[in-house]
N, CA, C and O atoms as a DFTB+ gen file, in Angstrom:
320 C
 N C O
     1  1     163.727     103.778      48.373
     2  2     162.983     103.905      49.611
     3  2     161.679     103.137      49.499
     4  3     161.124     103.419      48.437
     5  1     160.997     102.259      50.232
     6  2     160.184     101.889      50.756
     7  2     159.040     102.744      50.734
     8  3     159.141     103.960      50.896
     9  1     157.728     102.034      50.498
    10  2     156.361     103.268      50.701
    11  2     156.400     103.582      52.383
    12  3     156.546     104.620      53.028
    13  1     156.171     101.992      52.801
    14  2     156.397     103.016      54.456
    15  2     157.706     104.084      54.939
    16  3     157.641     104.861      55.891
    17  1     158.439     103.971      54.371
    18  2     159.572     105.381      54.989
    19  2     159.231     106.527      54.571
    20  3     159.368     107.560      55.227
    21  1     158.515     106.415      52.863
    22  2     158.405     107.981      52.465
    23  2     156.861     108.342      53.236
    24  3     156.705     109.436      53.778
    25  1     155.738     107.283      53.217
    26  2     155.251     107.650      54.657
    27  2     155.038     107.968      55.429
    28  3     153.952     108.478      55.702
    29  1     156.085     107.810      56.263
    30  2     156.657     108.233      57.782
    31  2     157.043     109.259      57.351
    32  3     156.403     110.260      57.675
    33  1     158.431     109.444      56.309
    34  2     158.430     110.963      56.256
    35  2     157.679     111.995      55.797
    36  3     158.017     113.176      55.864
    37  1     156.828     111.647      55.405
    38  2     155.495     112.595      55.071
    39  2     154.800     113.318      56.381
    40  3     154.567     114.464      56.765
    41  1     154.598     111.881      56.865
    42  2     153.824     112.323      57.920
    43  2     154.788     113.375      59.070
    44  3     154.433     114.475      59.494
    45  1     155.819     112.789      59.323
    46  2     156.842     113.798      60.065
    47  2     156.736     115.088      59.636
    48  3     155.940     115.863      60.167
    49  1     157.653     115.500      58.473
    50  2     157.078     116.627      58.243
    51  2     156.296     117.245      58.125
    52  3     156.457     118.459      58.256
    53  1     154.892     116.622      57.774
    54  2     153.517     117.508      58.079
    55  2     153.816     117.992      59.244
    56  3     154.179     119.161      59.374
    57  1     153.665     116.882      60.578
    58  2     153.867     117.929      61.935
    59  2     154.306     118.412      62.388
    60  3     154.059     118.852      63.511
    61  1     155.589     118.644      61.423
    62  2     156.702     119.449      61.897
    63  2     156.326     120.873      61.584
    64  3     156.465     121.828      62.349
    65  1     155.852     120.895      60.409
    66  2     155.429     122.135      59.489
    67  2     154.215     122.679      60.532
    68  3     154.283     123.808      61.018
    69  1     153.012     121.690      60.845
    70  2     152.183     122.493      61.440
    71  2     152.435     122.537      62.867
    72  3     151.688     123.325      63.448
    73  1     153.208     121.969      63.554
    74  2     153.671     122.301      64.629
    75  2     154.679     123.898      64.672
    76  3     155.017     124.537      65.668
    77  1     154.887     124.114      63.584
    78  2     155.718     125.286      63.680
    79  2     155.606     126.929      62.954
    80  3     156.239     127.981      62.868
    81  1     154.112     126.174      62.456
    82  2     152.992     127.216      62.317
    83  2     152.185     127.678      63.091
    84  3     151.496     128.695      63.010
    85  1     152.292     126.698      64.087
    86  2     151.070     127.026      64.999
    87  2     151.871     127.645      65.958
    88  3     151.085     128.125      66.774
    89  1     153.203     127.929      66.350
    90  2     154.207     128.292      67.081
    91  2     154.208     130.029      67.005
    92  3     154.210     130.902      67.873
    93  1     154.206     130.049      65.095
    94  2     154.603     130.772      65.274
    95  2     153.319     132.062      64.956
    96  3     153.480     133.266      64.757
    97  1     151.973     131.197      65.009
    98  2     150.645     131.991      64.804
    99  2     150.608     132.455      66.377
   100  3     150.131     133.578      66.541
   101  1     150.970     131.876      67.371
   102  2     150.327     131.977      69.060
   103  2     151.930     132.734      69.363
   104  3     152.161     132.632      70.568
   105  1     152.756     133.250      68.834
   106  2     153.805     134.147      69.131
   107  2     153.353     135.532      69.968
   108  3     152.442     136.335      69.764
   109  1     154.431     135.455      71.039
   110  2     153.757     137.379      71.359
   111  2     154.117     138.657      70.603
   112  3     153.965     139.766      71.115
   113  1     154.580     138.482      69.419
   114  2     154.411     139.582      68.759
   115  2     152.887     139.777      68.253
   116  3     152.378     140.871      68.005
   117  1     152.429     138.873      68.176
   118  2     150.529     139.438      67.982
   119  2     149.884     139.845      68.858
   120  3     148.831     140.482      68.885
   121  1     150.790     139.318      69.903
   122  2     149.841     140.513      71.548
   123  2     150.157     141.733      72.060
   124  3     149.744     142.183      73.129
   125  1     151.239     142.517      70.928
   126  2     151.420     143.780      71.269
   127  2     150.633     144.703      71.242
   128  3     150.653     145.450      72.220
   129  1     150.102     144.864      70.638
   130  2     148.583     145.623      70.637
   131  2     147.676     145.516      71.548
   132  3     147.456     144.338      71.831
   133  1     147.178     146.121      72.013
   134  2     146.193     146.088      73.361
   135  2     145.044     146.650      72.425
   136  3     144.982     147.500      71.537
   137  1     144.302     145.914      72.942
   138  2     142.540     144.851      72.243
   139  2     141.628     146.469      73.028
   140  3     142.337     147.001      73.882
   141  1     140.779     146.906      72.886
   142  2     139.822     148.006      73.413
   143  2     138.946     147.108      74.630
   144  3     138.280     146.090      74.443
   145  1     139.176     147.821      75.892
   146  2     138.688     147.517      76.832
   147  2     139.664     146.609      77.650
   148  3     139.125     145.908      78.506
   149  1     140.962     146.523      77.518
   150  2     141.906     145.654      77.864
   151  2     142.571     146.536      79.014
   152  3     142.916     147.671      78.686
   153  1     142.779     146.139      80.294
   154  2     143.345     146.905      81.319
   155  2     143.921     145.971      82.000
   156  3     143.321     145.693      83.039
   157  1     145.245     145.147      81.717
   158  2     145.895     144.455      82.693
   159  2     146.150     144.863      84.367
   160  3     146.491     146.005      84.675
   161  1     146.032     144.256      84.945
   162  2     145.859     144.712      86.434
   163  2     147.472     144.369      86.916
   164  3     147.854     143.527      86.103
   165  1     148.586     144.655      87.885
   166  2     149.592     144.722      88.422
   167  2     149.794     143.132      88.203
   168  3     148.948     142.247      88.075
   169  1     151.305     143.071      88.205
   170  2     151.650     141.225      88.293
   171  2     151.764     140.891      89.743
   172  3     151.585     141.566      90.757
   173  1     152.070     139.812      89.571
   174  2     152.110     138.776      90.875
   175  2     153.168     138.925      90.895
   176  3     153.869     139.407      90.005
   177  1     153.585     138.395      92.287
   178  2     154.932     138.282      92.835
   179  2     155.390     136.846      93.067
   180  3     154.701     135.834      93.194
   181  1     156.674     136.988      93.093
   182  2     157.003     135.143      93.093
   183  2     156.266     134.426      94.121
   184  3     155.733     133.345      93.869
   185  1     156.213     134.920      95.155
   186  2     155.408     133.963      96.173
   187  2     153.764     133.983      95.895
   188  3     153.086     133.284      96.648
   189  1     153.234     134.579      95.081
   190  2     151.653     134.591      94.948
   191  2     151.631     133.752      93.551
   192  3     150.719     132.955      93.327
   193  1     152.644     133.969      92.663
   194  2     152.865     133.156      91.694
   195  2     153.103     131.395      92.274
   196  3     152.339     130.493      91.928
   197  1     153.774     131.279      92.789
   198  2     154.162     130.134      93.612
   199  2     152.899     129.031      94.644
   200  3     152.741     127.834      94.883
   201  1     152.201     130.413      95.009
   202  2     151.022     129.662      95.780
   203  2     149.918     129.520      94.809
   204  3     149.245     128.531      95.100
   205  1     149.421     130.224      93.621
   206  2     148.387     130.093      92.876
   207  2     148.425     128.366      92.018
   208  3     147.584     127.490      91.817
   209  1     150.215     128.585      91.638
   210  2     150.465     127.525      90.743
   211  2     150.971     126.341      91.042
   212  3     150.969     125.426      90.217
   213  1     151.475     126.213      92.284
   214  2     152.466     125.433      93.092
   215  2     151.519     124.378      94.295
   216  3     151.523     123.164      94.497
   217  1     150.709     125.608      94.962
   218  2     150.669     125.223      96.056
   219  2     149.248     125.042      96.494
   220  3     148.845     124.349      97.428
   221  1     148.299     126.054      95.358
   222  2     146.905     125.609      95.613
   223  2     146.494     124.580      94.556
   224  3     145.347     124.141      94.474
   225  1     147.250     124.313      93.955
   226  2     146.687     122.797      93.355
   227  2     147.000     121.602      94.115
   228  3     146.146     120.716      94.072
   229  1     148.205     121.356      94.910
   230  2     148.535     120.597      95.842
   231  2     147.924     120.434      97.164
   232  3     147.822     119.286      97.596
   233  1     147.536     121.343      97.814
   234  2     146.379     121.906      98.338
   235  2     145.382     120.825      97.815
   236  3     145.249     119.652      98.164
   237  1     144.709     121.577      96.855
   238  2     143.336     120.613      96.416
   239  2     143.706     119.324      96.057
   240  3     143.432     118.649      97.050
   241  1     144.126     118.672      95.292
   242  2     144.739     117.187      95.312
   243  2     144.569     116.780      96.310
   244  3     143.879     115.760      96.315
   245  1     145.056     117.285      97.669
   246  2     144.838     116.490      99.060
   247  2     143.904     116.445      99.450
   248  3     143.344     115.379      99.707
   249  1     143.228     117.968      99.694
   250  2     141.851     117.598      99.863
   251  2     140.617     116.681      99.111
   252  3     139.879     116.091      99.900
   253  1     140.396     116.551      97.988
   254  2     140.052     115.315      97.246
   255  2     140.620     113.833      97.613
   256  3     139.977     112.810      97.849
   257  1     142.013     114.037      97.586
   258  2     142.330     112.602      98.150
   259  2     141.785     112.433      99.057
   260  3     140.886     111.594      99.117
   261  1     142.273     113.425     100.409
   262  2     141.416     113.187     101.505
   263  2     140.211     112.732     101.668
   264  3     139.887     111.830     102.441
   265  1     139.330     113.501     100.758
   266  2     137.932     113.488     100.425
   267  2     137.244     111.641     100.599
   268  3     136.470     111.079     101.375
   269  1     138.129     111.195      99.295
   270  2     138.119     110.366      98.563
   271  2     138.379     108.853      99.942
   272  3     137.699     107.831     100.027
   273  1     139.106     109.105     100.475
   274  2     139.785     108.186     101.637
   275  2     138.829     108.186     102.861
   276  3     138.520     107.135     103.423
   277  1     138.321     109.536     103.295
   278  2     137.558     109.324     103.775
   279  2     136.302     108.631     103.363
   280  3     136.121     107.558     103.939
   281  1     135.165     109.083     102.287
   282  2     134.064     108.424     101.980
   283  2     134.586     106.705     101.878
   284  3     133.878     105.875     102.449
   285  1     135.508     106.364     101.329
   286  2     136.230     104.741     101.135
   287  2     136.484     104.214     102.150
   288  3     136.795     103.061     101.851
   289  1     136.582     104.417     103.767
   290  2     136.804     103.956     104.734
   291  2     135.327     104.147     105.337
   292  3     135.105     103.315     106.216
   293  1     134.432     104.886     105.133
   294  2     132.987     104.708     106.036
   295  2     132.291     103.335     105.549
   296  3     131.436     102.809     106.261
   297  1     132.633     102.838     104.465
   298  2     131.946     101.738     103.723
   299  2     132.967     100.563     104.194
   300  3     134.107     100.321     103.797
   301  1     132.054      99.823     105.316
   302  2     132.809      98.502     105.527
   303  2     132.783      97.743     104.756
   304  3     131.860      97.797     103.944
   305  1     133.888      96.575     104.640
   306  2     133.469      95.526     103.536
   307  2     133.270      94.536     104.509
   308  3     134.212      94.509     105.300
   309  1     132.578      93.886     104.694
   310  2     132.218      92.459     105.015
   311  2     133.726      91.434     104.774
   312  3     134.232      91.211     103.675
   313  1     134.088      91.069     105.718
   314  2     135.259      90.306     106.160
   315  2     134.448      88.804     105.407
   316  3     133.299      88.473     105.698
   317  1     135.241      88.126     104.521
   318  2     134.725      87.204     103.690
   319  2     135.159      85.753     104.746
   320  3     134.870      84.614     104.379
């Protein structure tokens, strides 16, 4: 083997390894325990789920675009 292949495979497996440490450090078996002062409030429902994540970011995107289109059209350019 080549220095660059064992290399590459070095490096691969490093991030494989810490990619799958870090997987398995942020797992929800460490969030079974409820933390003091922790009071989850009722879940969302698909459609409030849907509009928080879906639909008010799309929402804002436009309005910025909008934003954006408007201020860019008040500024004439001088016809060359």
């Amino acid at each position: 083997m080549s220095n660059l292949v064992k290399k590459n495979a070095l490096r691969a497996g490093t991030v494989t390894a810490g990619t799958a440490l870090l997987l398995l450090m942020s797992s929800p078996a460490f969030a079974l325990t409820r933390d003091d002062g922790d009071d989850p409030g009722p879940g969302l429902s698909v459609a409030q789920t849907l509009g928080l994540y879906v639909a008010a970011p799309i929402v804002l995107f436009l309005v910025i675009a909008g934003l954006v289109m408007i201020g860019d059209k008040s500024r004439k350019q001088p016809k060359a």
